[in-house]
Short mmCIF file of C-alpha atoms in Angstrom, two decimals:
data_model
loop_
_atom_site.label_atom_id
_atom_site.label_comp_id
_atom_site.label_asym_id
_atom_site.label_seq_id
_atom_site.Cartn_x
_atom_site.Cartn_y
_atom_site.Cartn_z
CA UNK A 2 -104.87 57.50 14.74
CA UNK A 3 -105.69 53.92 15.83
CA UNK A 4 -103.45 52.64 13.02
CA UNK A 5 -100.56 54.80 14.24
CA UNK A 6 -101.07 53.55 17.79
CA UNK A 7 -101.13 49.95 16.59
CA UNK A 8 -97.89 50.55 14.69
CA UNK A 9 -96.09 52.20 17.62
CA UNK A 10 -97.05 49.52 20.15
CA UNK A 11 -95.06 46.68 18.49
CA UNK A 12 -92.20 49.13 17.96
CA UNK A 13 -92.12 49.96 21.68
CA UNK A 14 -92.29 46.27 22.52
CA UNK A 15 -89.33 45.53 20.24
CA UNK A 16 -87.34 48.37 21.79
CA UNK A 17 -88.10 47.09 25.30
CA UNK A 18 -87.06 43.56 24.30
CA UNK A 19 -83.77 44.84 22.87
CA UNK A 20 -83.05 46.87 26.01
CA UNK A 21 -83.62 43.82 28.21
CA UNK A 22 -81.46 41.63 25.96
CA UNK A 23 -78.48 44.00 25.99
CA UNK A 24 -78.64 45.20 29.61
CA UNK A 25 -79.70 42.16 31.62
CA UNK A 26 -76.62 39.92 31.08
CA UNK A 27 -74.04 42.50 32.26
CA UNK A 28 -76.30 43.55 35.14
CA UNK A 29 -76.62 39.93 36.24
CA UNK A 30 -72.84 39.51 36.08
CA UNK A 31 -72.33 42.74 38.03
CA UNK A 32 -74.60 41.40 40.76
CA UNK A 33 -72.70 38.10 40.80
CA UNK A 34 -69.41 39.96 40.97
CA UNK A 35 -70.38 41.52 44.28
CA UNK A 36 -69.94 38.12 45.93
CA UNK A 37 -67.15 36.75 43.72
CA UNK A 38 -64.20 35.71 45.94
CA UNK A 39 -61.12 37.83 45.36
CA UNK A 40 -58.91 34.74 45.64
CA UNK A 41 -59.31 30.99 45.39
CA UNK A 42 -58.56 29.55 48.82
CA UNK A 43 -59.63 26.51 50.81
CA UNK A 44 -62.33 28.65 52.41
CA UNK A 45 -63.71 30.06 49.13
CA UNK A 46 -63.27 27.01 46.88
CA UNK A 47 -66.84 25.72 47.09
CA UNK A 48 -68.38 29.15 46.46
CA UNK A 49 -65.88 29.73 43.63
CA UNK A 50 -66.81 26.44 41.96
CA UNK A 51 -70.57 26.75 42.44
CA UNK A 52 -70.67 30.39 41.27
CA UNK A 53 -68.97 29.52 37.99
CA UNK A 54 -71.34 26.61 37.47
CA UNK A 55 -74.28 29.00 37.92
CA UNK A 56 -72.73 31.55 35.54
CA UNK A 57 -72.11 29.05 32.71
CA UNK A 58 -75.22 30.16 30.77
CA UNK A 59 -74.74 33.86 31.57
CA UNK A 60 -71.28 34.81 30.27
CA UNK A 61 -72.07 33.90 26.62
CA UNK A 62 -75.10 36.21 26.73
CA UNK A 63 -72.79 39.24 26.71
CA UNK A 64 -72.40 38.58 22.98
CA UNK A 65 -76.08 39.30 22.35
CA UNK A 66 -75.64 43.08 22.44
CA UNK A 67 -72.99 43.54 19.73
CA UNK A 68 -74.61 40.89 17.53
CA UNK A 69 -78.09 42.42 17.79
CA UNK A 70 -76.93 45.97 17.13
CA UNK A 71 -74.53 45.08 14.32
CA UNK A 72 -77.10 42.97 12.48
CA UNK A 73 -79.70 45.69 12.90
CA UNK A 74 -77.71 48.08 10.73
CA UNK A 75 -75.64 45.92 8.39
CA UNK A 76 -76.48 42.29 7.67
CA UNK A 77 -73.12 41.48 6.11
CA UNK A 78 -71.06 42.99 8.91
CA UNK A 79 -73.56 41.40 11.27
CA UNK A 80 -72.18 38.04 10.16
CA UNK A 81 -68.74 39.17 11.32
CA UNK A 82 -70.26 40.19 14.65
CA UNK A 83 -71.76 36.70 14.98
CA UNK A 84 -68.36 35.11 14.33
CA UNK A 85 -66.66 37.39 16.87
CA UNK A 86 -69.42 36.79 19.40
CA UNK A 87 -69.15 33.04 18.91
CA UNK A 88 -65.37 33.17 19.42
CA UNK A 89 -65.87 35.14 22.62
CA UNK A 90 -68.54 32.77 23.94
CA UNK A 91 -66.53 29.61 23.27
CA UNK A 92 -63.29 30.96 24.73
CA UNK A 93 -64.88 32.54 27.76
CA UNK A 94 -66.73 29.31 28.51
CA UNK A 95 -63.32 27.66 28.59
CA UNK A 96 -62.18 30.19 31.19
CA UNK A 97 -65.32 29.63 33.24
CA UNK A 98 -64.94 25.86 33.14
CA UNK A 99 -61.17 25.61 33.64
CA UNK A 100 -60.30 28.51 35.96
CA UNK A 101 -63.71 28.54 37.61
CA UNK A 102 -65.32 25.14 37.96
CA UNK A 103 -62.28 22.88 37.58
CA UNK A 104 -59.93 25.03 39.66
CA UNK A 105 -62.50 25.29 42.44
CA UNK A 106 -63.11 21.55 42.42
CA UNK A 107 -59.37 20.79 42.45
CA UNK A 108 -58.85 23.19 45.35
CA UNK A 109 -61.47 21.30 47.32
CA UNK A 110 -59.52 18.11 46.65
CA UNK A 111 -56.22 19.51 47.87
CA UNK A 112 -55.20 22.04 45.23
CA UNK A 113 -53.07 19.92 42.92
CA UNK A 114 -53.51 21.03 39.30
CA UNK A 115 -55.04 24.46 40.01
CA UNK A 116 -52.08 26.29 38.45
CA UNK A 117 -52.37 24.13 35.34
CA UNK A 118 -56.07 25.03 35.00
CA UNK A 119 -55.25 28.73 35.29
CA UNK A 120 -52.54 28.48 32.64
CA UNK A 121 -54.82 26.66 30.21
CA UNK A 122 -57.64 29.15 30.76
CA UNK A 123 -55.38 32.18 30.34
CA UNK A 124 -54.05 30.83 27.04
CA UNK A 125 -57.52 30.27 25.60
CA UNK A 126 -59.41 33.30 26.87
CA UNK A 127 -57.17 35.89 25.18
CA UNK A 128 -58.80 35.19 21.81
CA UNK A 129 -62.24 35.44 23.36
CA UNK A 130 -61.90 38.74 25.17
CA UNK A 131 -60.27 40.51 22.23
CA UNK A 132 -62.97 39.11 19.94
CA UNK A 133 -65.47 40.75 22.27
CA UNK A 134 -63.61 44.06 22.05
CA UNK A 135 -63.64 43.81 18.24
CA UNK A 136 -67.37 43.02 18.19
CA UNK A 137 -68.03 45.99 20.47
CA UNK A 138 -66.04 48.37 18.25
CA UNK A 139 -67.85 47.06 15.16
CA UNK A 140 -71.33 47.42 16.65
CA UNK A 141 -70.51 50.85 18.07
CA UNK A 142 -69.28 52.09 14.69
CA UNK A 143 -72.43 50.89 12.95
CA UNK A 144 -74.70 52.59 15.49
CA UNK A 145 -72.69 55.82 15.15
CA UNK A 146 -73.10 55.58 11.37
CA UNK A 147 -76.85 55.30 11.92
CA UNK A 148 -77.45 57.79 14.73
CA UNK A 149 -74.44 60.10 14.57
CA UNK A 150 -73.03 61.98 17.57
CA UNK A 151 -75.83 61.00 20.00
CA UNK A 152 -74.44 57.46 19.91
CA UNK A 153 -70.86 58.54 20.68
CA UNK A 154 -71.02 58.57 24.52
CA UNK A 155 -72.53 55.09 24.59
CA UNK A 156 -69.88 53.86 22.17
CA UNK A 157 -67.06 55.22 24.33
CA UNK A 158 -68.52 53.67 27.49
CA UNK A 159 -69.09 50.29 25.82
CA UNK A 160 -65.63 50.12 24.22
CA UNK A 161 -63.81 51.21 27.39
CA UNK A 162 -65.75 48.63 29.39
CA UNK A 163 -65.01 45.92 26.81
CA UNK A 164 -61.28 46.68 26.99
CA UNK A 165 -61.46 46.61 30.80
CA UNK A 166 -63.15 43.20 30.55
CA UNK A 167 -59.99 41.80 28.94
CA UNK A 168 -58.44 41.33 32.38
CA UNK A 169 -61.05 42.37 34.95
CA UNK A 170 -63.40 39.36 34.80
CA UNK A 171 -66.17 40.22 37.30
CA UNK A 172 -63.94 40.66 40.35
CA UNK A 173 -65.07 43.43 42.70
CA UNK A 174 -64.67 46.34 42.34
CA UNK A 175 -63.24 46.76 38.84
CA UNK A 176 -65.05 43.83 37.26
CA UNK A 177 -68.38 44.97 38.70
CA UNK A 178 -67.80 48.51 37.40
CA UNK A 179 -66.88 47.00 34.02
CA UNK A 180 -70.17 45.09 33.84
CA UNK A 181 -72.13 48.19 34.83
CA UNK A 182 -70.27 50.08 32.10
CA UNK A 183 -71.30 47.48 29.54
CA UNK A 184 -74.92 47.68 30.70
CA UNK A 185 -74.91 51.49 30.41
CA UNK A 186 -73.04 51.54 27.10
CA UNK A 187 -75.19 48.91 25.42
CA UNK A 188 -78.41 50.48 26.70
CA UNK A 189 -77.32 53.87 25.33
CA UNK A 190 -76.42 52.34 21.97
CA UNK A 191 -79.65 50.35 21.81
CA UNK A 192 -81.69 53.51 22.36
CA UNK A 193 -79.66 55.36 19.72
CA UNK A 194 -80.07 52.40 17.39
CA UNK A 195 -83.84 52.44 17.76
CA UNK A 196 -84.02 56.19 17.20
CA UNK A 197 -84.26 58.03 13.89
CA UNK A 198 -81.40 57.88 11.42
CA UNK A 199 -79.21 60.97 11.30
CA UNK A 200 -79.71 63.40 8.44
CA UNK A 201 -76.75 64.32 6.32
CA UNK A 202 -75.22 64.16 2.87
CA UNK A 203 -74.01 60.64 3.49
CA UNK A 204 -77.38 59.19 4.37
CA UNK A 205 -78.68 58.49 0.82
CA UNK A 206 -76.00 55.83 0.51
CA UNK A 207 -76.87 54.18 3.81
CA UNK A 208 -77.85 50.52 3.68
CA UNK A 209 -81.49 49.80 2.98
CA UNK A 210 -81.73 47.77 6.17
CA UNK A 211 -80.55 50.80 8.14
CA UNK A 212 -83.20 53.05 6.60
CA UNK A 213 -85.88 50.40 7.09
CA UNK A 214 -85.04 50.07 10.78
CA UNK A 215 -85.12 53.84 11.20
CA UNK A 216 -88.57 53.95 9.60
CA UNK A 217 -89.78 51.21 11.93
#
C-alpha cells in the first residue's frame, strides 16, 4: 500500500504540472484581452505598446500544450509538433513586435509607418497561426487515439478555438472567448491524455510510449 501511494503521488504531481502548463498561458492571455484596446489610437497607443511588451514571453507559451501532448503519445510525430510550435512562436512574435510594440510606438510619435507595420505583421503571422492549427489537430488526434471518445469534446473545443485564433488575436470579446476555449480544450485533452488507454482491437499495435504513459 505505501508503495502504491508513493507511485501515485509523483503521477498526480506530473498531471498537475501538465494541467498548469497547458491552461495557464491561454488563461493569462484571456485576462490580458479584457483590457486590450479595440483600436490603436492616440489615446490607447501607450497601453497598446506596453501590453504587447509585457506579452512577449506569453504568446509563445501557447505552443506548450500541443507539443507536450503530441510528444506524450508519439515521439516521432512529437518532432513535427515541435516544428509547428516553433513556426507559430516565431511568427506570432513578429506580429507582437511589429503590430503591437512597433505600431504603438510609432503612433505615439505621430502615426507614420503604422500601416506598414500592420502589413508586415499580417504577411508573417499567417504561417504562424495555421501552424498552430495544424499542431492542435495533430495533438488532438493523438490524444483521441490514446483515450478514444472521451477525448473528442476537448479536441473539438481546442481545434475550433485554434481556428478562431487565426484572426481573433486576444481582442475582446471573441479573442478572450478563444483563449478560454483553448484553456478548456487543452485541459480536457490533458486529463484524457493522463487517463487510461482505451481498450479495443487496435490497441495492441499502439506505440510503446503510449502504453507506457497509460501505465504511469
